[in-house]
Amino acid sequence: MGFRIIIVGGGIAGLAAAIALRQDNREIIILEQSPISQEIGATISLQPNASKIVEGQWGLAATLKERGAMVDEAFEVYNLDGEMQMRIPLVTKDKYGAERMMYHRADLHEALKHRATSPTFPGQAAVLRTSSRVASCDCETGTVELASGEVLSADLIIGADGIKSAVRGCVLGGEVNARPTGLSAYRMMIPADELQQQSEFAKVINPRKGCTTMVIGQDRRLIMGPARNGTIYSIVALVPDESMNEDSRITSWTTKGDHEKMMKTFADFPDWAQKPLQLAKGSALGLWQLRDLDPLPTWYRGRAILIGDAAHAMLPTQGQGASQAIEDAEALGAFFHEFERTTPVNSLGAVAQVNDAVFRCRYDRATTIQLYSRQAAKPATEPGNRKVNMNPAEFMDYNCSYNGARDWCK
Ligand SMILES: Cc1cc2nc3c(=O)[nH]c(=O)nc-3n(C[C@H](O)[C@H](O)[C@H](O)COP(=O)(O)OP(=O)(O)OC[C@H]3O[C@@H](n4cnc5c(N)ncnc54)[C@H](O)[C@@H]3O)c2cc1C
Ligand SMILES: *[C@@H]1O[C@H](CO)[C@@H](O)[C@H](O)[C@H]1NC(C)=O
Ligand SMILES: *[C@@H]1O[C@H](CO)[C@@H](O)[C@H](O)[C@H]1NC(C)=O
Ligand SMILES: CC(=O)N[C@H]1CO[C@H](CO)[C@@H](O)[C@@H]1O
């Protein structure tokens, strides 16, 4: 029998792991709790190293380009007076060998899903099972039990089940919950041409340009970027929980936001900066209470290993969550590739040893970025002063000088 792998979670991390691990004679099953496997509408950016894995190594450049992938050319920060505070060019191809890319989340998710589950690519295709919620697992025997009572077993179990991971409790031998960060985020997408018609806004920011834009107020900020060849504009509006006009008893992590309450929260923003929020009226408005994890003592136990948000959920301030999940996946592929060539026996000890190598390879880097994302969420202006003091380029080198797991861990 071949090597059997169960991946819990069909998000970006789980699909990426399936792509990195698929090989002949490997049976991969992805268990996804939701009835349909899909992503929400928003722009997501991948750092050059992760985009290189996805577009180069996994060959998805043409597919993503067809769907309107864009190069993220610069990071621009404005204050509320519409004055540019800094502009950091991100054209990185020469320096890092790949570009920082922007995708519509649904497009990236679809492309990864196809690459993982379609028989047209090399290696045995992974099988994606929806409506399959994992309730518990046993890291030593390599079994998972679904909410339906069905029990499945494998040689390797990958917990890619996100911030509310069920596998995490099994790996750590007790529940570790994500902590509220004191920040919430509204998310919305609007047609770029409608925003471009608003001259007050358009004379400051061109919403079609491949660029990540931040507008920074005292404790509130907008993070914006285009998707699909500049036809749509995605906005994340960050606000401290205590300043939010929404019901603070809402305990769900993703709820629907109330447009009127959002406008009230951003009432201090000048007209031009309120425009993108105004235009979101009537369209889907998401509200996320942002949470992250403290660094975990370990990511693995026996046959089970955590990756992505399950292992190191982080704030979106560095736009690194998905990139780190993809780097985790690449590391699994690299280390388990060798495993099969040199270790024919799929014993518990042998699998645990490879999990240990993946963990050691990835832990410092992911943890540093996780902690830096938390630090970058601190207010970036002094009270009563609109000057922005932060340096998002500081960690760019760290973020982007990554040449795959094998190279990093030499
Ligand atoms: C506002 C915001 C903006 C962001 N912007 C960016 C960005 O620009 N760039 C970037 O890189 N990152 C960004 N991120 C972070 C990024 O979204 C996440 O890091 C990334 O999606 C994590 O992927 P994941 O697969 O680990 O987890 P998820 O995407 O959470 O996927 C987990 C999957 O597992 C399933 N699941 C959960 N529990 C179970 C179970 N028990 N059984 C079976 N299935 C289960 C879920 O249904 C889900 O499909 C942002 C995050 C936020 C909140
Ligand atoms: C985006 O532009 C490319 C050409 O640069 C084109 O091939 C593709 O069809 C476009 N896709 C969308 C969704 O607009
Ligand atoms: C990451 O960046 C380095 C340059 O710093 C580059 O050499 C390398 O190819 C990139 N990594 C990946 C995985 O492509
Ligand atoms: C390996 C690497 O590139 N390290 C750099 C990470 O970022 C910090 C802060 O910019 C640099 O000091 C390191 O050299």
Short mmCIF file of C-alpha atoms and ligand atoms in Angstrom, two decimals:
data_model
loop_
_atom_site.label_atom_id
_atom_site.label_comp_id
_atom_site.label_asym_id
_atom_site.label_seq_id
_atom_site.Cartn_x
_atom_site.Cartn_y
_atom_site.Cartn_z
CA MET A 1 0.00 0.00 0.00
CA GLY A 2 1.19 3.55 -0.69
CA PHE A 3 1.76 6.30 1.81
CA ARG A 4 -1.59 7.62 3.10
CA ILE A 5 -2.10 11.25 4.04
CA ILE A 6 -5.12 12.94 5.60
CA ILE A 7 -5.26 16.71 5.37
CA VAL A 8 -7.77 18.34 7.70
CA GLY A 9 -9.01 21.59 6.14
CA GLY A 10 -9.44 22.61 2.51
CA GLY A 11 -8.26 26.24 2.84
CA ILE A 12 -5.14 27.67 1.26
CA ALA A 13 -2.82 25.72 3.60
CA GLY A 14 -4.56 22.36 3.09
CA LEU A 15 -4.76 22.63 -0.68
CA ALA A 16 -1.16 23.80 -0.89
CA ALA A 17 -0.04 20.83 1.22
CA ALA A 18 -1.88 18.45 -1.12
CA ILE A 19 -0.11 19.97 -4.12
CA ALA A 20 3.31 19.80 -2.47
CA LEU A 21 2.81 16.20 -1.34
CA ARG A 22 1.05 14.63 -4.30
CA GLN A 23 3.10 11.85 -5.85
CA ASP A 24 2.52 8.48 -7.41
CA ASN A 25 1.64 5.85 -4.86
CA ARG A 26 0.40 8.40 -2.32
CA GLU A 27 -3.19 8.53 -1.30
CA ILE A 28 -4.20 12.02 -0.15
CA ILE A 29 -7.61 12.84 1.29
CA ILE A 30 -8.57 16.42 2.16
CA LEU A 31 -11.39 16.68 4.71
CA GLU A 32 -13.26 19.98 4.58
CA GLN A 33 -16.03 20.73 7.05
CA SER A 34 -18.07 23.08 4.88
CA PRO A 35 -20.47 21.76 2.26
CA ILE A 36 -18.72 23.73 -0.46
CA SER A 37 -15.03 24.43 -0.58
CA GLN A 38 -14.54 28.08 -1.46
CA GLU A 39 -13.04 31.39 -0.35
CA ILE A 40 -14.55 34.76 0.42
CA GLY A 41 -14.20 37.79 -1.81
CA ALA A 42 -11.12 39.86 -1.04
CA THR A 43 -7.69 40.62 -2.40
CA ILE A 44 -4.88 38.49 -1.06
CA SER A 45 -1.23 39.16 -1.65
CA LEU A 46 1.57 36.66 -1.71
CA GLN A 47 5.14 37.56 -0.93
CA PRO A 48 7.64 36.87 -3.73
CA ASN A 49 8.86 33.62 -2.23
CA ALA A 50 5.38 32.19 -1.87
CA SER A 51 4.28 33.47 -5.28
CA LYS A 52 7.33 31.79 -6.74
CA ILE A 53 6.30 28.46 -5.23
CA VAL A 54 2.73 28.82 -6.48
CA GLU A 55 3.41 30.29 -9.91
CA GLY A 56 6.79 28.70 -10.65
CA GLN A 57 7.16 25.41 -8.84
CA TRP A 58 3.49 24.47 -9.09
CA GLY A 59 3.05 26.02 -12.52
CA LEU A 60 0.00 28.17 -11.83
CA ALA A 61 1.27 31.44 -13.35
CA ALA A 62 -0.79 31.22 -16.55
CA THR A 63 -3.99 30.17 -14.77
CA LEU A 64 -3.71 33.01 -12.28
CA LYS A 65 -2.82 35.55 -14.96
CA GLU A 66 -5.89 34.51 -16.92
CA ARG A 67 -7.97 35.25 -13.83
CA GLY A 68 -6.43 38.71 -13.54
CA ALA A 69 -3.45 38.29 -11.19
CA MET A 70 -1.56 41.54 -10.69
CA VAL A 71 1.95 42.47 -9.61
CA ASP A 72 1.94 44.39 -6.33
CA GLU A 73 4.28 47.17 -7.36
CA ALA A 74 4.46 49.28 -4.26
CA PHE A 75 3.30 49.76 -0.74
CA GLU A 76 1.99 53.30 -0.24
CA VAL A 77 1.02 54.89 3.03
CA TYR A 78 -1.15 58.01 3.24
CA ASN A 79 -2.24 60.11 6.17
CA LEU A 80 -5.77 61.45 6.52
CA ASP A 81 -4.83 64.64 4.70
CA GLY A 82 -4.19 62.55 1.63
CA GLU A 83 -0.45 63.15 1.80
CA MET A 84 1.76 60.27 0.91
CA GLN A 85 3.89 59.40 3.91
CA MET A 86 5.95 56.72 2.29
CA ARG A 87 6.21 54.69 -0.85
CA ILE A 88 8.13 51.45 -0.87
CA PRO A 89 8.59 49.99 -4.34
CA LEU A 90 7.96 46.27 -4.23
CA VAL A 91 9.10 45.31 -7.68
CA THR A 92 11.18 42.46 -6.45
CA LYS A 93 11.97 40.27 -9.40
CA ASP A 94 15.62 41.30 -9.58
CA LYS A 95 16.23 41.14 -5.86
CA TYR A 96 14.16 38.11 -4.86
CA GLY A 97 13.59 36.27 -8.12
CA ALA A 98 9.81 36.75 -8.12
CA GLU A 99 7.18 39.43 -7.69
CA ARG A 100 4.84 40.13 -4.84
CA MET A 101 1.47 39.20 -6.35
CA MET A 102 -2.17 40.15 -5.75
CA TYR A 103 -5.02 37.75 -6.41
CA HIS A 104 -8.70 37.54 -5.75
CA ARG A 105 -8.86 35.03 -2.89
CA ALA A 106 -11.44 32.92 -4.70
CA ASP A 107 -9.20 32.73 -7.79
CA LEU A 108 -6.17 31.59 -5.79
CA HIS A 109 -8.30 29.04 -3.95
CA GLU A 110 -9.80 27.67 -7.18
CA ALA A 111 -6.41 27.43 -8.86
CA LEU A 112 -4.92 25.56 -5.89
CA LYS A 113 -7.93 23.25 -5.66
CA HIS A 114 -7.67 22.32 -9.32
CA ARG A 115 -3.92 21.77 -9.06
CA ALA A 116 -4.40 19.51 -6.02
CA THR A 117 -7.34 17.42 -7.22
CA SER A 118 -7.19 17.27 -11.00
CA PRO A 119 -5.72 14.11 -12.56
CA THR A 120 -4.11 16.23 -15.29
CA PHE A 121 -1.08 16.97 -13.11
CA PRO A 122 1.76 14.62 -12.15
CA GLY A 123 1.26 12.32 -9.17
CA GLN A 124 -1.88 10.76 -7.81
CA ALA A 125 -4.64 13.38 -7.48
CA ALA A 126 -5.82 14.31 -3.99
CA VAL A 127 -9.46 13.63 -3.12
CA LEU A 128 -11.41 16.51 -1.57
CA ARG A 129 -14.30 15.49 0.67
CA THR A 130 -16.66 18.28 1.68
CA SER A 131 -19.14 18.22 4.60
CA SER A 132 -16.53 16.25 6.52
CA ARG A 133 -15.84 17.86 9.86
CA VAL A 134 -13.11 16.30 11.96
CA ALA A 135 -14.09 16.06 15.61
CA SER A 136 -11.00 14.45 17.09
CA CYS A 137 -7.82 12.66 16.18
CA ASP A 138 -5.22 10.33 17.59
CA CYS A 139 -1.69 11.39 16.74
CA GLU A 140 -0.09 8.02 17.58
CA THR A 141 -2.41 5.68 15.70
CA GLY A 142 -2.98 8.20 12.91
CA THR A 143 -6.75 8.20 13.05
CA VAL A 144 -9.31 10.97 12.78
CA GLU A 145 -12.93 10.77 13.76
CA LEU A 146 -15.47 12.79 11.83
CA ALA A 147 -18.48 14.46 13.42
CA SER A 148 -20.54 11.78 11.67
CA GLY A 149 -18.71 9.11 13.66
CA GLU A 150 -16.78 7.79 10.69
CA VAL A 151 -13.15 6.93 11.48
CA LEU A 152 -10.35 7.28 8.91
CA SER A 153 -6.69 6.44 9.29
CA ALA A 154 -3.45 7.49 7.62
CA ASP A 155 0.33 7.48 7.99
CA LEU A 156 0.45 11.27 8.20
CA ILE A 157 -2.20 13.72 9.43
CA ILE A 158 -1.89 17.38 8.53
CA GLY A 159 -3.85 19.85 10.61
CA ALA A 160 -4.56 22.65 8.14
CA ASP A 161 -7.84 23.49 9.81
CA GLY A 162 -7.25 27.15 10.48
CA ILE A 163 -7.35 29.33 13.55
CA LYS A 164 -10.05 27.28 15.31
CA SER A 165 -8.18 24.03 14.58
CA ALA A 166 -9.52 20.79 16.03
CA VAL A 167 -6.23 18.98 15.35
CA ARG A 168 -4.32 21.53 17.47
CA GLY A 169 -5.87 20.22 20.69
CA CYS A 170 -4.79 16.67 19.85
CA VAL A 171 -1.24 17.74 19.02
CA LEU A 172 -0.83 19.84 22.15
CA GLY A 173 -2.75 17.53 24.47
CA GLY A 174 -5.12 20.30 25.50
CA GLU A 175 -6.96 23.22 24.03
CA VAL A 176 -5.06 26.33 23.06
CA ASN A 177 -7.33 29.05 21.84
CA ALA A 178 -6.59 32.05 19.71
CA ARG A 179 -6.54 35.32 21.57
CA PRO A 180 -8.47 38.44 20.68
CA THR A 181 -6.09 41.09 19.46
CA GLY A 182 -8.30 44.04 20.23
CA LEU A 183 -8.76 44.67 16.52
CA SER A 184 -11.62 43.99 14.19
CA ALA A 185 -11.73 44.28 10.43
CA TYR A 186 -14.49 45.11 7.99
CA ARG A 187 -13.94 43.62 4.56
CA MET A 188 -15.59 44.64 1.33
CA MET A 189 -15.08 44.77 -2.43
CA ILE A 190 -16.33 47.47 -4.78
CA PRO A 191 -16.15 48.05 -8.54
CA ALA A 192 -13.00 50.09 -9.26
CA ASP A 193 -14.67 52.28 -11.89
CA GLU A 194 -17.28 53.53 -9.40
CA LEU A 195 -14.50 54.64 -7.09
CA GLN A 196 -12.57 56.20 -9.92
CA GLN A 197 -15.56 58.42 -10.65
CA GLN A 198 -15.22 59.93 -7.18
CA SER A 199 -12.79 62.70 -8.00
CA GLU A 200 -11.96 63.55 -4.39
CA PHE A 201 -10.68 60.04 -3.91
CA ALA A 202 -9.29 59.54 -7.40
CA LYS A 203 -7.02 62.56 -7.19
CA VAL A 204 -5.25 60.93 -4.22
CA ILE A 205 -5.37 57.22 -5.09
CA ASN A 206 -5.79 55.33 -8.36
CA PRO A 207 -7.73 52.18 -7.41
CA ARG A 208 -6.71 50.32 -10.58
CA LYS A 209 -3.01 50.49 -9.91
CA GLY A 210 -1.25 47.32 -8.73
CA CYS A 211 -0.35 48.64 -5.34
CA THR A 212 -1.17 48.06 -1.67
CA THR A 213 -2.40 51.26 -0.10
CA MET A 214 -2.78 52.09 3.54
CA VAL A 215 -4.62 55.12 4.89
CA ILE A 216 -3.66 55.65 8.51
CA GLY A 217 -5.64 57.48 11.15
CA GLN A 218 -4.83 57.53 14.85
CA ASP A 219 -6.13 54.06 15.69
CA ARG A 220 -8.11 53.18 12.55
CA ARG A 221 -6.75 52.36 9.15
CA LEU A 222 -7.74 51.23 5.69
CA ILE A 223 -5.72 48.64 3.80
CA MET A 224 -6.71 48.48 0.14
CA GLY A 225 -5.70 46.80 -3.07
CA PRO A 226 -7.07 45.88 -6.49
CA ALA A 227 -7.86 42.45 -7.92
CA ARG A 228 -8.75 40.97 -11.33
CA ASN A 229 -6.74 43.28 -13.56
CA GLY A 230 -7.80 46.31 -11.57
CA THR A 231 -11.53 45.91 -12.11
CA ILE A 232 -12.37 45.49 -8.44
CA TYR A 233 -11.03 47.15 -5.32
CA SER A 234 -10.77 45.39 -2.00
CA ILE A 235 -10.87 47.23 1.31
CA VAL A 236 -10.03 46.09 4.80
CA ALA A 237 -10.97 48.64 7.46
CA LEU A 238 -9.21 48.01 10.76
CA VAL A 239 -10.68 49.36 13.96
CA PRO A 240 -10.02 48.74 17.66
CA ASP A 241 -12.81 46.67 19.22
CA GLU A 242 -13.59 49.33 21.82
CA SER A 243 -14.17 51.99 19.17
CA MET A 244 -16.47 49.80 17.17
CA ASN A 245 -20.12 50.65 17.11
CA GLU A 246 -21.08 47.04 16.53
CA ASP A 247 -22.48 44.85 19.26
CA SER A 248 -19.45 43.86 21.34
CA ARG A 249 -21.20 40.72 22.54
CA ILE A 250 -20.83 39.26 19.07
CA THR A 251 -18.60 36.31 19.72
CA SER A 252 -18.53 34.84 16.27
CA TRP A 253 -15.27 35.46 14.46
CA THR A 254 -16.82 36.22 11.15
CA THR A 255 -20.11 37.97 11.07
CA LYS A 256 -21.87 40.36 8.77
CA GLY A 257 -21.06 43.99 9.40
CA ASP A 258 -23.60 46.78 9.55
CA HIS A 259 -22.86 49.48 6.98
CA GLU A 260 -24.35 52.32 8.98
CA LYS A 261 -22.34 51.39 12.07
CA MET A 262 -19.19 51.17 10.03
CA MET A 263 -19.75 54.67 8.66
CA LYS A 264 -20.25 55.92 12.20
CA THR A 265 -16.96 54.36 13.24
CA PHE A 266 -15.16 56.13 10.40
CA ALA A 267 -17.05 59.41 10.75
CA ASP A 268 -13.82 61.21 11.71
CA PHE A 269 -12.21 60.27 8.43
CA PRO A 270 -12.27 63.06 5.84
CA ASP A 271 -14.72 62.75 2.95
CA TRP A 272 -12.23 61.46 0.41
CA ALA A 273 -11.16 58.60 2.68
CA GLN A 274 -14.76 57.65 3.47
CA LYS A 275 -15.61 57.21 -0.22
CA PRO A 276 -14.62 53.55 -0.61
CA LEU A 277 -16.59 52.68 2.52
CA GLN A 278 -19.66 54.58 1.31
CA LEU A 279 -19.61 52.75 -2.00
CA ALA A 280 -19.74 49.40 -0.22
CA LYS A 281 -23.31 50.13 0.82
CA GLY A 282 -25.53 47.31 -0.34
CA SER A 283 -22.70 44.90 -1.07
CA ALA A 284 -21.48 42.07 1.12
CA LEU A 285 -19.83 43.47 4.22
CA GLY A 286 -17.81 41.09 6.36
CA LEU A 287 -16.78 41.76 9.93
CA TRP A 288 -13.94 39.79 11.46
CA GLN A 289 -12.78 39.96 14.99
CA LEU A 290 -9.08 39.49 14.45
CA ARG A 291 -7.36 36.94 16.60
CA ASP A 292 -3.92 35.45 16.58
CA LEU A 293 -2.05 32.76 18.44
CA ASP A 294 0.84 33.02 20.82
CA PRO A 295 3.70 30.94 19.43
CA LEU A 296 2.96 27.29 20.22
CA PRO A 297 5.45 25.05 22.06
CA THR A 298 5.31 22.56 19.19
CA TRP A 299 3.46 21.96 15.91
CA TYR A 300 3.62 18.20 15.82
CA ARG A 301 3.08 15.01 17.75
CA GLY A 302 3.60 11.54 16.34
CA ARG A 303 1.92 11.31 12.96
CA ALA A 304 0.17 14.70 13.14
CA ILE A 305 1.53 18.14 12.25
CA LEU A 306 -0.05 21.59 12.17
CA ILE A 307 0.49 24.09 9.35
CA GLY A 308 -0.90 27.47 8.32
CA ASP A 309 -3.20 29.35 10.68
CA ALA A 310 -3.69 26.22 12.80
CA ALA A 311 0.01 26.47 13.73
CA HIS A 312 0.71 30.21 13.65
CA ALA A 313 -2.36 32.38 13.03
CA MET A 314 -1.16 35.96 12.66
CA LEU A 315 -2.57 39.42 12.17
CA PRO A 316 -2.96 40.58 8.56
CA THR A 317 -0.74 43.64 9.07
CA GLN A 318 2.13 42.08 7.10
CA GLY A 319 -0.08 40.25 4.58
CA GLN A 320 1.91 37.11 5.39
CA GLY A 321 -0.58 34.50 6.62
CA ALA A 322 -1.17 32.74 3.32
CA SER A 323 2.47 33.08 2.29
CA GLN A 324 3.59 31.33 5.46
CA ALA A 325 1.01 28.60 4.92
CA ILE A 326 2.39 28.03 1.42
CA GLU A 327 5.96 27.92 2.72
CA ASP A 328 4.85 25.31 5.30
CA ALA A 329 3.34 23.22 2.52
CA GLU A 330 6.48 23.45 0.42
CA ALA A 331 8.51 22.30 3.45
CA LEU A 332 6.29 19.24 3.92
CA GLY A 333 6.79 18.36 0.26
CA ALA A 334 10.56 18.81 0.47
CA PHE A 335 11.07 16.78 3.65
CA PHE A 336 8.62 13.98 2.92
CA HIS A 337 9.98 13.65 -0.58
CA GLU A 338 13.26 12.46 0.84
CA PHE A 339 11.49 10.35 3.45
CA GLU A 340 10.01 8.02 0.92
CA ARG A 341 13.19 7.51 -0.96
CA THR A 342 15.19 6.57 2.10
CA THR A 343 12.63 5.12 4.49
CA PRO A 344 10.42 2.41 3.10
CA VAL A 345 8.76 1.72 6.45
CA ASN A 346 5.97 4.15 7.32
CA SER A 347 6.58 3.65 11.03
CA LEU A 348 5.36 6.09 13.66
CA GLY A 349 8.94 6.92 14.63
CA ALA A 350 10.00 7.62 11.06
CA VAL A 351 7.04 9.88 10.33
CA ALA A 352 7.50 11.73 13.63
CA GLN A 353 11.15 12.31 12.76
CA VAL A 354 10.26 14.00 9.49
CA ASN A 355 7.58 16.06 11.23
CA ASP A 356 10.26 17.16 13.68
CA ALA A 357 12.50 18.27 10.82
CA VAL A 358 9.68 20.27 9.21
CA PHE A 359 8.84 21.89 12.52
CA ARG A 360 12.44 22.87 13.23
CA CYS A 361 12.89 24.21 9.76
CA ARG A 362 9.79 26.38 9.80
CA TYR A 363 9.30 27.45 13.40
CA ASP A 364 11.67 30.41 13.81
CA ARG A 365 10.76 32.05 10.55
CA ALA A 366 6.98 31.72 10.94
CA THR A 367 7.15 32.78 14.60
CA THR A 368 9.21 35.88 13.85
CA ILE A 369 6.74 36.99 11.20
CA GLN A 370 3.82 36.19 13.50
CA LEU A 371 5.23 38.35 16.31
CA TYR A 372 6.19 41.12 13.93
CA SER A 373 2.63 41.19 12.56
CA ARG A 374 1.39 41.74 16.09
CA GLN A 375 3.87 44.54 16.69
CA ALA A 376 2.93 46.21 13.40
CA ALA A 377 -0.68 46.49 14.56
CA LYS A 378 0.22 49.09 17.20
CA PRO A 379 -0.97 52.64 16.55
CA ALA A 380 1.32 54.28 14.03
CA THR A 381 0.68 57.91 14.92
CA GLU A 382 1.01 59.94 18.11
CA PRO A 383 -2.24 61.38 19.50
CA GLY A 384 -3.01 64.73 17.88
CA ASN A 385 -0.47 64.23 15.13
CA ARG A 386 -1.09 62.81 11.69
CA LYS A 387 2.50 61.95 10.92
CA VAL A 388 2.94 58.24 10.42
CA ASN A 389 5.88 56.49 12.00
CA MET A 390 6.31 52.89 11.00
CA ASN A 391 8.63 51.05 8.71
CA PRO A 392 6.93 48.22 6.90
CA ALA A 393 10.04 47.63 4.77
CA GLU A 394 12.03 46.66 7.81
CA PHE A 395 11.25 43.01 7.52
CA MET A 396 10.96 42.82 3.77
CA ASP A 397 14.38 41.22 3.50
CA TYR A 398 13.57 38.67 6.13
CA ASN A 399 10.21 38.00 4.58
CA CYS A 400 11.54 37.57 1.10
CA SER A 401 14.94 35.95 1.34
CA TYR A 402 13.58 32.47 1.40
CA ASN A 403 14.69 29.87 -1.04
CA GLY A 404 12.59 26.90 0.01
CA ALA A 405 12.82 24.74 3.11
CA ARG A 406 15.87 22.74 2.10
CA ASP A 407 17.93 25.82 1.41
CA TRP A 408 16.75 27.69 4.53
CA CYS A 409 17.58 24.81 6.86
CA LYS A 410 20.95 23.83 5.46
C1 LIG B 1 -8.55 40.69 7.22
C2 LIG B 1 -7.52 39.68 6.77
C3 LIG B 1 -6.72 39.95 5.66
C4 LIG B 1 -5.74 39.03 5.27
N1 LIG B 1 -4.94 39.35 4.21
C5 LIG B 1 -3.93 38.52 3.87
C6 LIG B 1 -3.05 38.82 2.79
O1 LIG B 1 -3.16 39.84 2.08
N2 LIG B 1 -2.03 37.95 2.52
C7 LIG B 1 -1.84 36.81 3.25
O2 LIG B 1 -0.90 36.07 2.98
N3 LIG B 1 -2.68 36.49 4.25
C8 LIG B 1 -3.72 37.31 4.59
N4 LIG B 1 -4.54 36.97 5.61
C9 LIG B 1 -4.32 35.69 6.32
C10 LIG B 1 -4.80 34.51 5.52
O3 LIG B 1 -6.15 34.70 5.18
C11 LIG B 1 -4.69 33.24 6.32
O4 LIG B 1 -3.42 33.18 6.93
C12 LIG B 1 -4.83 32.03 5.41
O5 LIG B 1 -6.04 32.08 4.73
C13 LIG B 1 -4.75 30.79 6.27
O6 LIG B 1 -5.09 29.67 5.56
P1 LIG B 1 -5.37 28.30 6.30
O7 LIG B 1 -5.66 27.35 5.21
O8 LIG B 1 -4.31 27.99 7.28
O9 LIG B 1 -6.68 28.54 7.19
P2 LIG B 1 -8.26 28.78 6.70
O10 LIG B 1 -8.22 29.62 5.50
O11 LIG B 1 -8.92 29.21 7.91
O12 LIG B 1 -8.69 27.34 6.27
C14 LIG B 1 -9.03 26.33 7.20
C15 LIG B 1 -10.03 25.39 6.53
O13 LIG B 1 -10.26 24.29 7.41
C16 LIG B 1 -11.64 24.05 7.52
N5 LIG B 1 -11.86 23.45 8.84
C17 LIG B 1 -11.78 24.05 10.06
N6 LIG B 1 -12.01 23.18 11.04
C18 LIG B 1 -12.24 21.98 10.45
C19 LIG B 1 -12.52 20.68 10.95
N7 LIG B 1 -12.63 20.44 12.27
N8 LIG B 1 -12.71 19.67 10.07
C20 LIG B 1 -12.60 19.89 8.72
N9 LIG B 1 -12.33 21.10 8.19
C21 LIG B 1 -12.14 22.14 9.05
C22 LIG B 1 -12.28 25.40 7.36
O14 LIG B 1 -13.63 25.29 6.93
C23 LIG B 1 -11.38 26.04 6.30
O15 LIG B 1 -11.80 25.74 4.99
C24 LIG B 1 -5.55 37.83 5.99
C25 LIG B 1 -6.39 37.54 7.08
C26 LIG B 1 -7.35 38.45 7.49
C27 LIG B 1 -8.21 38.11 8.68
C1 LIG B 2 -6.46 39.91 -17.31
O1 LIG B 2 -5.50 40.36 -18.26
C2 LIG B 2 -4.89 39.32 -19.02
C3 LIG B 2 -3.91 39.95 -19.99
O2 LIG B 2 -2.96 40.69 -19.33
C4 LIG B 2 -5.93 38.51 -19.78
O3 LIG B 2 -5.32 37.44 -20.43
C5 LIG B 2 -6.99 38.00 -18.82
O4 LIG B 2 -8.02 37.37 -19.55
C6 LIG B 2 -7.57 39.12 -17.97
N1 LIG B 2 -8.45 38.52 -16.98
C7 LIG B 2 -9.46 39.14 -16.38
C8 LIG B 2 -10.27 38.35 -15.40
O5 LIG B 2 -9.72 40.30 -16.59
C1 LIG B 3 13.39 33.76 -2.35
O1 LIG B 3 14.27 34.82 -2.51
C2 LIG B 3 15.61 34.49 -2.81
C3 LIG B 3 16.41 35.75 -2.91
O2 LIG B 3 16.48 36.38 -1.70
C4 LIG B 3 15.67 33.75 -4.13
O3 LIG B 3 17.00 33.39 -4.41
C5 LIG B 3 14.80 32.53 -4.01
O4 LIG B 3 14.72 31.90 -5.25
C6 LIG B 3 13.40 32.83 -3.50
N1 LIG B 3 12.74 31.65 -2.97
C7 LIG B 3 11.91 30.86 -3.65
C8 LIG B 3 11.24 29.76 -2.90
O5 LIG B 3 11.68 31.00 -4.80
C1 LIG B 4 17.95 36.32 6.31
C2 LIG B 4 17.59 37.74 6.25
O1 LIG B 4 17.30 38.28 5.21
N1 LIG B 4 17.60 38.39 7.39
C3 LIG B 4 17.23 39.78 7.51
C4 LIG B 4 15.82 39.86 8.05
O2 LIG B 4 15.42 41.16 8.27
C5 LIG B 4 16.19 41.80 9.26
C6 LIG B 4 15.58 43.16 9.49
O3 LIG B 4 15.50 43.87 8.30
C7 LIG B 4 17.64 41.88 8.77
O4 LIG B 4 18.43 42.46 9.77
C8 LIG B 4 18.16 40.49 8.46
O5 LIG B 4 19.44 40.53 7.91
#
